[in-house]
Coordinates of C-alpha atoms in Angstrom, one line a residue:
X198 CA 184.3 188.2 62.5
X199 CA 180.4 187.4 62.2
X200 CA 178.8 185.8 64.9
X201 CA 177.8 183.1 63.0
X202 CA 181.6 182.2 62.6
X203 CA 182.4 183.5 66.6
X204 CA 179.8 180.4 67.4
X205 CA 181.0 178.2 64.6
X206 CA 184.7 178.9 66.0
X207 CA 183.4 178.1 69.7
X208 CA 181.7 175.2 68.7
X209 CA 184.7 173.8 67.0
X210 CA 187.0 174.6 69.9
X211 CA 185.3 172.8 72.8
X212 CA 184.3 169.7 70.1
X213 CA 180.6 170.3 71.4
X214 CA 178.2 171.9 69.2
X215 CA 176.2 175.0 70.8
X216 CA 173.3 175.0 72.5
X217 CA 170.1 177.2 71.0
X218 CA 168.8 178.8 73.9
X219 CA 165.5 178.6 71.8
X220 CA 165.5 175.0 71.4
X221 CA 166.5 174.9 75.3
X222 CA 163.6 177.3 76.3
X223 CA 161.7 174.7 74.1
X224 CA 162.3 171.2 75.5
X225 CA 161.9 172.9 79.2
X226 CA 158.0 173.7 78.2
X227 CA 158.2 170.2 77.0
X228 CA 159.2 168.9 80.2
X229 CA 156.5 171.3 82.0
X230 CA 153.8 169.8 79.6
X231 CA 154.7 166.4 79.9
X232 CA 154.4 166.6 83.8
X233 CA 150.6 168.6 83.3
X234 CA 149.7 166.1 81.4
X235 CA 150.6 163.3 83.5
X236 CA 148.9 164.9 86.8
X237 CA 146.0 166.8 84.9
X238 CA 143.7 163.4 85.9
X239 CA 144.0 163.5 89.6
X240 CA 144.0 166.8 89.7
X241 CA 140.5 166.9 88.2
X242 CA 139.0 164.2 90.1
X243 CA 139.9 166.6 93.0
X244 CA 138.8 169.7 91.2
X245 CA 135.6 167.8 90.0
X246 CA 134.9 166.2 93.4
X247 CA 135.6 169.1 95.9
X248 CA 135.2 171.7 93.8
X249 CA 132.6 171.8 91.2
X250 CA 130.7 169.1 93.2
X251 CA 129.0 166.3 91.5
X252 CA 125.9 166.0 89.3
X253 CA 122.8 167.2 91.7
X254 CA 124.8 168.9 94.2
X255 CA 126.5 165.6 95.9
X256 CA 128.9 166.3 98.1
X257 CA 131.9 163.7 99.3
X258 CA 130.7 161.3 102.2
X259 CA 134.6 160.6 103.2
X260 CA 136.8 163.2 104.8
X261 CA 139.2 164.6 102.4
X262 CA 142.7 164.5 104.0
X263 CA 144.2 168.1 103.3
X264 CA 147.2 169.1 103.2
X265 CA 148.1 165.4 101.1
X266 CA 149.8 162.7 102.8
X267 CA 152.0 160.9 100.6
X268 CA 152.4 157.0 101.2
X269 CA 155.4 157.1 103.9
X270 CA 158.9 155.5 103.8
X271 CA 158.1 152.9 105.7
X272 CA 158.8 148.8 104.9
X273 CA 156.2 146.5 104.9
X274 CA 156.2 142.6 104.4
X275 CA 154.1 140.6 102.4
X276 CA 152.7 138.1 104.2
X277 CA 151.7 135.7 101.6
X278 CA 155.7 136.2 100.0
X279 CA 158.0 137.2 103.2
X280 CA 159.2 139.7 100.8
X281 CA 159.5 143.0 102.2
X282 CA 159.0 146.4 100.8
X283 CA 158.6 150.1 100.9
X284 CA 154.9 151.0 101.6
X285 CA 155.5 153.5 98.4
X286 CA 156.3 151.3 95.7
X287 CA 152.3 150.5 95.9
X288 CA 151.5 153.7 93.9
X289 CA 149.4 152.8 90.6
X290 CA 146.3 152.3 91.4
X291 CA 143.6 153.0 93.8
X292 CA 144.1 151.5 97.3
X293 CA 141.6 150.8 100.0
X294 CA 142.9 150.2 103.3
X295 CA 142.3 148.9 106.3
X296 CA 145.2 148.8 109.2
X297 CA 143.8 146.3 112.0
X298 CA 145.3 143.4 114.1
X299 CA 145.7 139.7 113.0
X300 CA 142.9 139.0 115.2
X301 CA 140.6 140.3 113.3
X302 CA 137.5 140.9 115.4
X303 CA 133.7 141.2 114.2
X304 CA 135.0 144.8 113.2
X305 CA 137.8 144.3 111.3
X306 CA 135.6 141.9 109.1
X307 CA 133.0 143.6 108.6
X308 CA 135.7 146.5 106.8
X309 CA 137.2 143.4 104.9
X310 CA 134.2 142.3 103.7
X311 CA 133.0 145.9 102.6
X312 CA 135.8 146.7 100.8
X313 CA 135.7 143.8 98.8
X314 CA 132.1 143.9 98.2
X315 CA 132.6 148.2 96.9
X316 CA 135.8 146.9 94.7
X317 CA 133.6 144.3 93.0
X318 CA 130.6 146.6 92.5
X319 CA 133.0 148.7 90.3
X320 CA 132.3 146.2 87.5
X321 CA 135.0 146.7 84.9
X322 CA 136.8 149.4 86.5
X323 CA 137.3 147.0 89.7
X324 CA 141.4 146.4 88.1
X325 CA 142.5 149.8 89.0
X326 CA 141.6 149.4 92.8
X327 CA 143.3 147.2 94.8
X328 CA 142.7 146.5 98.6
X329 CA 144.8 146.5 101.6
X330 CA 144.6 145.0 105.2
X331 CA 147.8 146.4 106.4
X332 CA 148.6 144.1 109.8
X333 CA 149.5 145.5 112.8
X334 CA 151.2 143.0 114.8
X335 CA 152.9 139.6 114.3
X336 CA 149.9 137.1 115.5
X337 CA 149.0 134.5 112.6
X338 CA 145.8 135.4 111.0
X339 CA 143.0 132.5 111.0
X340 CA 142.6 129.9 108.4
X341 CA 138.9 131.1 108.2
X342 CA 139.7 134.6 107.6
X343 CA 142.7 133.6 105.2
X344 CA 140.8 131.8 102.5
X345 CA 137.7 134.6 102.9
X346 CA 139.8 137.5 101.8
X347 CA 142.6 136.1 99.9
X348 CA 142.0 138.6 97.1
X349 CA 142.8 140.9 100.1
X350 CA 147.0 141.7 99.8
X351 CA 148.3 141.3 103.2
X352 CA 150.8 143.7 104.6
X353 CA 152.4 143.4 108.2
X354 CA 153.4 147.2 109.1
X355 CA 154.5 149.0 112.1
X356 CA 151.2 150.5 114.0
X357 CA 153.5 153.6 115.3
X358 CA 154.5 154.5 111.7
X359 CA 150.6 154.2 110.7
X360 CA 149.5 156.0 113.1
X361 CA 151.5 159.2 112.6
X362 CA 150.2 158.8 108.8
X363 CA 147.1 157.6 109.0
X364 CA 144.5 160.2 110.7
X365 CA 141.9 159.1 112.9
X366 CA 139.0 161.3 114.3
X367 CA 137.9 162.2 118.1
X368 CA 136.9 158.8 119.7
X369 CA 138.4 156.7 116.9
X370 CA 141.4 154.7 116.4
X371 CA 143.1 153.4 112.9
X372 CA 141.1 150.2 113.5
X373 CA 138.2 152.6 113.0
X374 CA 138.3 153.2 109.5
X375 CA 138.7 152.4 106.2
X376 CA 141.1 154.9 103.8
X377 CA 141.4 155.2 100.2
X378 CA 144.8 156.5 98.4
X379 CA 144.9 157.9 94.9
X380 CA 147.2 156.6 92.2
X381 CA 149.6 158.8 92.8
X382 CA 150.6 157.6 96.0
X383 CA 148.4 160.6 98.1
X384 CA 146.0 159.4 101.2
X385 CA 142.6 161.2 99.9
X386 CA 139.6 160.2 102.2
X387 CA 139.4 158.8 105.5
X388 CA 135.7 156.9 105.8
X389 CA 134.0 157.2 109.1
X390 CA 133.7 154.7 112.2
X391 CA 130.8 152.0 110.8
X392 CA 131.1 153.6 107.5
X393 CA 128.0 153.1 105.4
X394 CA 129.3 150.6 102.2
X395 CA 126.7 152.0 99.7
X396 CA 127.9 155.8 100.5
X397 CA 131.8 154.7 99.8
X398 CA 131.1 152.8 96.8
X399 CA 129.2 156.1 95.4
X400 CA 132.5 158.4 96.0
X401 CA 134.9 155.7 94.7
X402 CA 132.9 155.0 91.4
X403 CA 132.6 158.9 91.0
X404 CA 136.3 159.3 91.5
X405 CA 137.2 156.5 88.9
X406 CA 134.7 157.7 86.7
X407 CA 136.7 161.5 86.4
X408 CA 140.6 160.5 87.1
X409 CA 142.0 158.6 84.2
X410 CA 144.8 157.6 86.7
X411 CA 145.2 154.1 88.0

């Protein structure tokens, strides 16, 4: 018997037609493809930004968090919908965050106020950045402050879970800074204490400008 009838015969026995290991070899470097293609953009705004540095020599004025920090497994609530939710299903676009209490000292606005300032600065490309004051206890927030950042999404979160994702530097605290995750959900750049606006809006227009993500 041939061995095109030995397959035929097998085929016809188990009612299942045979698999080609060539066309399986071929849909696996599909699969590989599809997934290079999907992360190629991040991966060359890190490549372009850390590695081949910027037109005239630029380096990065955040801190690049290495190894990544993936957004964590922790639930959040959403303070202007009680609805509460994983801190991951946020991935998509470009988040700027600050963690601070509902008090919100002189501080705490001053990051508010930055980050919404930078996001509208990026001009058309301000839809794929979204930003973050992530709450860190259950005191209301004032009126004053509500109606001044209400572009600003609102999430209450555990301070403990932040702070074992969230980095801080010697002398700092979370309150400290202000934090930028990429689209795919990875913590990227911690800012520094009293972070100069001018100097974060140059390294999040230069990242949106190279990653096609978000």
């Amino acid at each position: 018997m041939s061995a095109d009838v030995r397959t035929a015969a097998s085929a016809g026995h188990t009612g299942e037609p045979a698999v080609d290991p060539v066309q399986r070899r071929r849909a696996r470097r599909m699969l590989v493809l599809l997934f290079a293609v999907c992360a190629a953009p991040a991966v060359a705004a890190y490549l372009m930004y850390y590695v081949f540095k910027p037109q005239g020599g630029t380096s990065a004025y955040g801190t690049l968090i290495e190894p990544q920090r993936p957004l964590p497994a922790l639930v959040v609530r959403d303070d202007e919908t009680g609805e509460s939710l994983p801190l991951s299903s946020l991935k998509g676009k470009w988040l700027m965050i600050s963690a601070d209490t509902a008090t919100c000292d002189e501080n705490c606005v001053s990051k508010l106020f930055y980050m919404r300032q930078i996001r509208v600065l990026q001009g058309n490309e301000r839809t794929r950045v979204e930003t973050l004051w992530l709450v860190t206890d259950a005191s209301a927030v004032s009126k004053p402050i509500d109606e001044a950042y209400a572009d600003t999404r609102r999430l209450r979160a555990d301070p403990v879970a932040l702070a074992s994702w969230l980095p801080t530097q010697e002398g700092t605290g979370l309150r400290d800074h202000i934090y930028l995750v990429d689209p795919l959900g990875n913590l990227m750049m911690a800012f520094p204490k009293n972070a100069d606006p001018g100097k974060i809006k140059s390294d999040l227009s230069r990242l949106l400008k190279w990653s096609g993500t978000g």
